[in-house]
Amino acid sequence: MEQIMSNWISSELVDSITYTIIQSMWQGAIIALITFILFQWRGKHNPILKHKIALLGVASLFVCALVTFVSSYMMGVTTDVTAMVGTVSEWTANIIILDEGALTLSNTWIGYLWILGVTVFSIKFLMDIGIVQYIRYSAIENEESKEYKSKLDSLQQGINTSVVLKVSNIIQATVTIGFFKPIILFPVGMLTQLTLLEVESILRHEMAHIIRKDYLMNIIQSIMEIVLFYHPLVWWLSKVAREERE
């Protein structure tokens, strides 16, 4: 795999990717410690704040990785791991030293594996977006949804974005799709099974997602997860963020 991909990707790029991954390990450890302290100090009994702290943690690691990659690529990262001891810890350097000699960054599989992983997760992400768009454009307005149009209009007061209520025979639970033109979707038949108060409660919940721009934030979070898919900190904080978002 390494030989095949090296024909398409420059060794300098792979070196910088590998270097960035190595550096992000200790960067993530520091961010994880700070985030854990903030969770215990401020976010323990505040779901909204905990959600923001979790997203901030993911974003911080993403920015650190981006800065590390750009700086290493522009300056040219060394290909000899033993020469990196001055810039990374001895423990980190020892991880990628094999037997008698140092393993050069340009010959490691780390960078190539990251590229492969990003490709796979990107394809999955685009497929998920395609499914969401199919659900969006296959949804319809019927008599059920039109009955609650006035209620939805009253909940939109003070919001610049126009929100539409539709039903779908594909979904099993209520969802909100879209950022510029958000749509609240109910499963077909669900509106007739709920009371007015129950529908209003669900609409308020979905409107809260729209006001917080959760759909856009979820896309941004997904992109950061793709780039940092290898890091356990990202999986932990992303899980926390999604749980607290609901």
Tab-separated table of C-alpha atoms in Angstrom:
chain	number	residue	atom	x	y	z
A	1	MET	CA	0.000	0.000	0.000
A	2	GLU	CA	2.809	2.367	0.903
A	3	GLN	CA	4.529	1.914	-2.467
A	4	ILE	CA	1.288	2.453	-4.393
A	5	MET	CA	0.290	5.593	-2.486
A	6	SER	CA	3.826	7.045	-2.654
A	7	ASN	CA	3.379	7.336	-6.413
A	8	TRP	CA	0.510	9.767	-5.877
A	9	ILE	CA	1.409	11.533	-2.624
A	10	SER	CA	4.642	13.393	-1.917
A	11	SER	CA	6.891	12.112	0.847
A	12	GLU	CA	7.008	15.618	2.353
A	13	LEU	CA	3.237	15.588	2.806
A	14	VAL	CA	3.273	12.138	4.420
A	15	ASP	CA	6.153	13.197	6.683
A	16	SER	CA	4.151	16.209	7.889
A	17	ILE	CA	1.030	14.112	8.461
A	18	THR	CA	2.979	11.547	10.479
A	19	TYR	CA	4.697	14.257	12.481
A	20	THR	CA	1.331	15.926	13.177
A	21	ILE	CA	-0.216	12.667	14.395
A	22	ILE	CA	2.694	12.059	16.769
A	23	GLN	CA	2.541	15.595	18.143
A	24	SER	CA	-1.244	15.452	18.562
A	25	MET	CA	-0.879	12.622	21.074
A	26	TRP	CA	0.682	14.820	23.772
A	27	GLN	CA	-1.375	17.830	22.681
A	28	GLY	CA	-4.527	15.755	23.126
A	29	ALA	CA	-3.362	14.550	26.548
A	30	ILE	CA	-3.045	18.153	27.754
A	31	ILE	CA	-6.412	19.136	26.283
A	32	ALA	CA	-8.038	16.042	27.822
A	33	LEU	CA	-6.734	16.993	31.277
A	34	ILE	CA	-7.958	20.588	30.950
A	35	THR	CA	-11.330	19.451	29.615
A	36	PHE	CA	-11.795	16.938	32.428
A	37	ILE	CA	-11.052	19.650	35.010
A	38	LEU	CA	-13.569	22.007	33.350
A	39	PHE	CA	-16.180	19.226	33.302
A	40	GLN	CA	-15.781	18.701	37.039
A	41	TRP	CA	-15.555	22.385	37.877
A	42	ARG	CA	-18.214	24.005	35.685
A	43	GLY	CA	-19.984	21.465	33.508
A	44	LYS	CA	-20.949	18.730	35.947
A	45	HIS	CA	-24.515	20.006	36.468
A	46	ASN	CA	-24.816	22.219	33.390
A	47	PRO	CA	-25.499	20.236	30.179
A	48	ILE	CA	-25.340	23.312	27.928
A	49	LEU	CA	-21.957	24.379	29.282
A	50	LYS	CA	-20.687	20.797	29.201
A	51	HIS	CA	-21.685	20.576	25.536
A	52	LYS	CA	-19.753	23.766	24.756
A	53	ILE	CA	-16.685	22.583	26.676
A	54	ALA	CA	-16.683	19.279	24.779
A	55	LEU	CA	-16.894	21.023	21.399
A	56	LEU	CA	-14.190	23.463	22.466
A	57	GLY	CA	-11.941	20.528	23.348
A	58	VAL	CA	-12.384	18.930	19.908
A	59	ALA	CA	-11.893	22.283	18.171
A	60	SER	CA	-8.749	22.997	20.209
A	61	LEU	CA	-7.133	19.723	19.170
A	62	PHE	CA	-8.172	20.333	15.552
A	63	VAL	CA	-6.537	23.779	15.573
A	64	CYS	CA	-3.391	22.411	17.239
A	65	ALA	CA	-3.130	19.664	14.628
A	66	LEU	CA	-3.730	22.113	11.783
A	67	VAL	CA	-1.068	24.549	13.031
A	68	THR	CA	1.388	21.691	13.573
A	69	PHE	CA	0.797	20.317	10.081
A	70	VAL	CA	1.104	23.677	8.312
A	71	SER	CA	4.234	24.707	10.207
A	72	SER	CA	5.944	21.329	9.742
A	73	TYR	CA	5.102	21.217	6.031
A	74	MET	CA	6.308	24.775	5.401
A	75	MET	CA	9.526	24.390	7.386
A	76	GLY	CA	10.185	20.812	6.332
A	77	VAL	CA	9.981	18.150	9.013
A	78	THR	CA	13.057	16.019	9.646
A	79	THR	CA	12.867	12.460	8.381
A	80	ASP	CA	15.096	11.094	11.134
A	81	VAL	CA	13.195	10.286	14.302
A	82	THR	CA	16.323	10.500	16.436
A	83	ALA	CA	16.705	14.135	15.416
A	84	MET	CA	13.211	14.870	16.690
A	85	VAL	CA	14.009	14.221	20.340
A	86	GLY	CA	14.689	17.904	20.792
A	87	THR	CA	11.170	18.800	19.696
A	88	VAL	CA	9.167	15.832	21.039
A	89	SER	CA	9.465	13.811	24.175
A	90	GLU	CA	11.855	10.862	24.439
A	91	TRP	CA	8.888	8.606	25.136
A	92	THR	CA	7.235	9.641	21.851
A	93	ALA	CA	10.451	9.165	19.909
A	94	ASN	CA	10.995	5.677	21.340
A	95	ILE	CA	7.606	4.543	20.065
A	96	ILE	CA	8.732	4.827	16.458
A	97	ILE	CA	12.286	3.554	16.828
A	98	LEU	CA	12.642	-0.057	15.738
A	99	ASP	CA	15.498	-2.404	16.705
A	100	GLU	CA	18.922	-0.911	16.009
A	101	GLY	CA	17.953	2.030	13.811
A	102	ALA	CA	15.444	4.830	13.652
A	103	LEU	CA	12.460	4.446	11.385
A	104	THR	CA	12.279	7.405	9.028
A	105	LEU	CA	9.004	9.260	8.935
A	106	SER	CA	8.863	9.150	5.152
A	107	ASN	CA	8.885	5.338	5.261
A	108	THR	CA	6.328	4.783	8.031
A	109	TRP	CA	2.798	3.557	7.418
A	110	ILE	CA	1.289	6.077	9.858
A	111	GLY	CA	0.731	8.855	7.337
A	112	TYR	CA	-0.550	6.508	4.664
A	113	LEU	CA	-2.931	4.826	7.096
A	114	TRP	CA	-4.294	8.242	8.095
A	115	ILE	CA	-4.950	9.105	4.441
A	116	LEU	CA	-6.746	5.786	3.977
A	117	GLY	CA	-8.815	6.325	7.120
A	118	VAL	CA	-9.798	9.871	6.132
A	119	THR	CA	-10.827	8.611	2.697
A	120	VAL	CA	-13.065	5.895	4.163
A	121	PHE	CA	-14.704	8.193	6.718
A	122	SER	CA	-15.162	10.935	4.107
A	123	ILE	CA	-16.994	8.538	1.797
A	124	LYS	CA	-19.241	7.461	4.677
A	125	PHE	CA	-19.891	11.109	5.569
A	126	LEU	CA	-20.883	11.990	1.999
A	127	MET	CA	-23.157	8.943	1.834
A	128	ASP	CA	-24.846	10.026	5.083
A	129	ILE	CA	-25.333	13.537	3.668
A	130	GLY	CA	-26.875	12.004	0.555
A	131	ILE	CA	-29.309	9.945	2.642
A	132	VAL	CA	-30.286	13.009	4.679
A	133	GLN	CA	-30.930	14.999	1.500
A	134	TYR	CA	-33.036	12.170	0.096
A	135	ILE	CA	-35.134	12.147	3.275
A	136	ARG	CA	-35.460	15.930	3.081
A	137	TYR	CA	-36.690	16.098	-0.503
A	138	SER	CA	-38.936	13.055	-0.255
A	139	ALA	CA	-40.830	14.522	2.714
A	140	ILE	CA	-44.248	16.030	2.069
A	141	GLU	CA	-46.743	18.439	3.600
A	142	ASN	CA	-50.102	16.833	4.288
A	143	GLU	CA	-53.202	17.646	6.301
A	144	GLU	CA	-51.462	16.485	9.485
A	145	SER	CA	-48.564	18.918	9.136
A	146	LYS	CA	-50.737	21.811	7.922
A	147	GLU	CA	-52.844	21.625	11.096
A	148	TYR	CA	-49.824	22.684	13.172
A	149	LYS	CA	-48.563	25.416	10.815
A	150	SER	CA	-49.961	28.223	12.977
A	151	LYS	CA	-48.387	26.728	16.086
A	152	LEU	CA	-45.024	26.454	14.332
A	153	ASP	CA	-45.337	30.051	13.081
A	154	SER	CA	-45.892	31.280	16.624
A	155	LEU	CA	-42.733	29.491	17.792
A	156	GLN	CA	-40.716	31.143	15.006
A	157	GLN	CA	-41.235	34.673	16.249
A	158	GLY	CA	-37.878	36.435	16.552
A	159	ILE	CA	-36.156	33.943	14.223
A	160	ASN	CA	-35.078	35.123	10.762
A	161	THR	CA	-35.084	31.610	9.307
A	162	SER	CA	-38.352	30.191	7.992
A	163	VAL	CA	-39.038	26.689	9.328
A	164	VAL	CA	-41.278	24.179	7.547
A	165	LEU	CA	-43.095	21.205	9.077
A	166	LYS	CA	-43.370	18.056	6.954
A	167	VAL	CA	-43.887	14.323	7.357
A	168	SER	CA	-41.819	11.404	6.075
A	169	ASN	CA	-42.476	7.681	5.713
A	170	ILE	CA	-38.736	6.921	5.992
A	171	ILE	CA	-37.864	8.176	9.473
A	172	GLN	CA	-38.865	6.591	12.787
A	173	ALA	CA	-38.441	9.647	15.036
A	174	THR	CA	-38.685	13.418	14.787
A	175	VAL	CA	-35.664	15.100	13.210
A	176	THR	CA	-34.621	18.553	12.031
A	177	ILE	CA	-32.735	18.860	8.746
A	178	GLY	CA	-31.075	21.890	7.192
A	179	PHE	CA	-29.391	25.107	8.218
A	180	PHE	CA	-30.438	27.812	5.748
A	181	LYS	CA	-33.900	26.314	5.197
A	182	PRO	CA	-34.548	24.011	8.157
A	183	ILE	CA	-37.316	21.426	8.038
A	184	ILE	CA	-38.852	19.649	11.021
A	185	LEU	CA	-39.875	16.130	10.038
A	186	PHE	CA	-42.358	13.864	11.783
A	187	PRO	CA	-42.927	10.211	10.897
A	188	VAL	CA	-46.135	9.710	8.926
A	189	GLY	CA	-49.059	9.179	11.312
A	190	MET	CA	-47.227	10.378	14.406
A	191	LEU	CA	-48.978	13.767	14.568
A	192	THR	CA	-52.414	12.124	14.792
A	193	GLN	CA	-51.271	9.916	17.685
A	194	LEU	CA	-50.032	12.785	19.881
A	195	THR	CA	-51.875	15.416	21.850
A	196	LEU	CA	-51.524	19.114	21.074
A	197	LEU	CA	-49.313	19.610	24.128
A	198	GLU	CA	-47.052	16.727	23.126
A	199	VAL	CA	-46.644	18.082	19.593
A	200	GLU	CA	-45.938	21.560	20.932
A	201	SER	CA	-43.304	20.164	23.292
A	202	ILE	CA	-41.566	18.345	20.424
A	203	LEU	CA	-41.711	21.450	18.226
A	204	ARG	CA	-40.127	23.548	20.978
A	205	HIS	CA	-37.375	20.947	21.341
A	206	GLU	CA	-36.656	20.947	17.596
A	207	MET	CA	-36.793	24.752	17.442
A	208	ALA	CA	-34.150	24.840	20.171
A	209	HIS	CA	-31.869	22.804	17.861
A	210	ILE	CA	-32.497	25.320	15.071
A	211	ILE	CA	-31.831	28.351	17.286
A	212	ARG	CA	-28.544	26.807	18.493
A	213	LYS	CA	-27.635	25.950	14.861
A	214	ASP	CA	-27.047	22.343	15.889
A	215	TYR	CA	-27.335	21.023	12.321
A	216	LEU	CA	-24.415	23.181	11.175
A	217	MET	CA	-22.430	22.427	14.319
A	218	ASN	CA	-22.973	18.711	13.775
A	219	ILE	CA	-21.518	18.945	10.252
A	220	ILE	CA	-18.485	20.901	11.504
A	221	GLN	CA	-18.037	18.392	14.322
A	222	SER	CA	-18.237	15.498	11.843
A	223	ILE	CA	-15.513	17.055	9.681
A	224	MET	CA	-13.229	17.431	12.693
A	225	GLU	CA	-13.954	13.817	13.639
A	226	ILE	CA	-12.911	12.683	10.154
A	227	VAL	CA	-9.582	14.523	10.357
A	228	LEU	CA	-8.894	13.344	13.917
A	229	PHE	CA	-10.498	9.897	13.661
A	230	TYR	CA	-7.420	8.230	15.158
A	231	HIS	CA	-7.512	10.171	18.431
A	232	PRO	CA	-9.396	8.707	21.434
A	233	LEU	CA	-9.937	12.198	22.867
A	234	VAL	CA	-12.070	13.133	19.857
A	235	TRP	CA	-14.293	10.062	20.199
A	236	TRP	CA	-14.797	10.743	23.906
A	237	LEU	CA	-15.582	14.459	23.568
A	238	SER	CA	-17.752	13.949	20.485
A	239	LYS	CA	-19.818	11.383	22.374
A	240	VAL	CA	-20.237	13.808	25.270
A	241	ALA	CA	-21.177	16.666	22.925
A	242	ARG	CA	-23.861	14.643	21.134
A	243	GLU	CA	-25.328	13.326	24.379
A	244	GLU	CA	-25.540	16.795	25.938
A	245	ARG	CA	-26.897	18.329	22.709
A	246	GLU	CA	-30.082	16.334	23.111
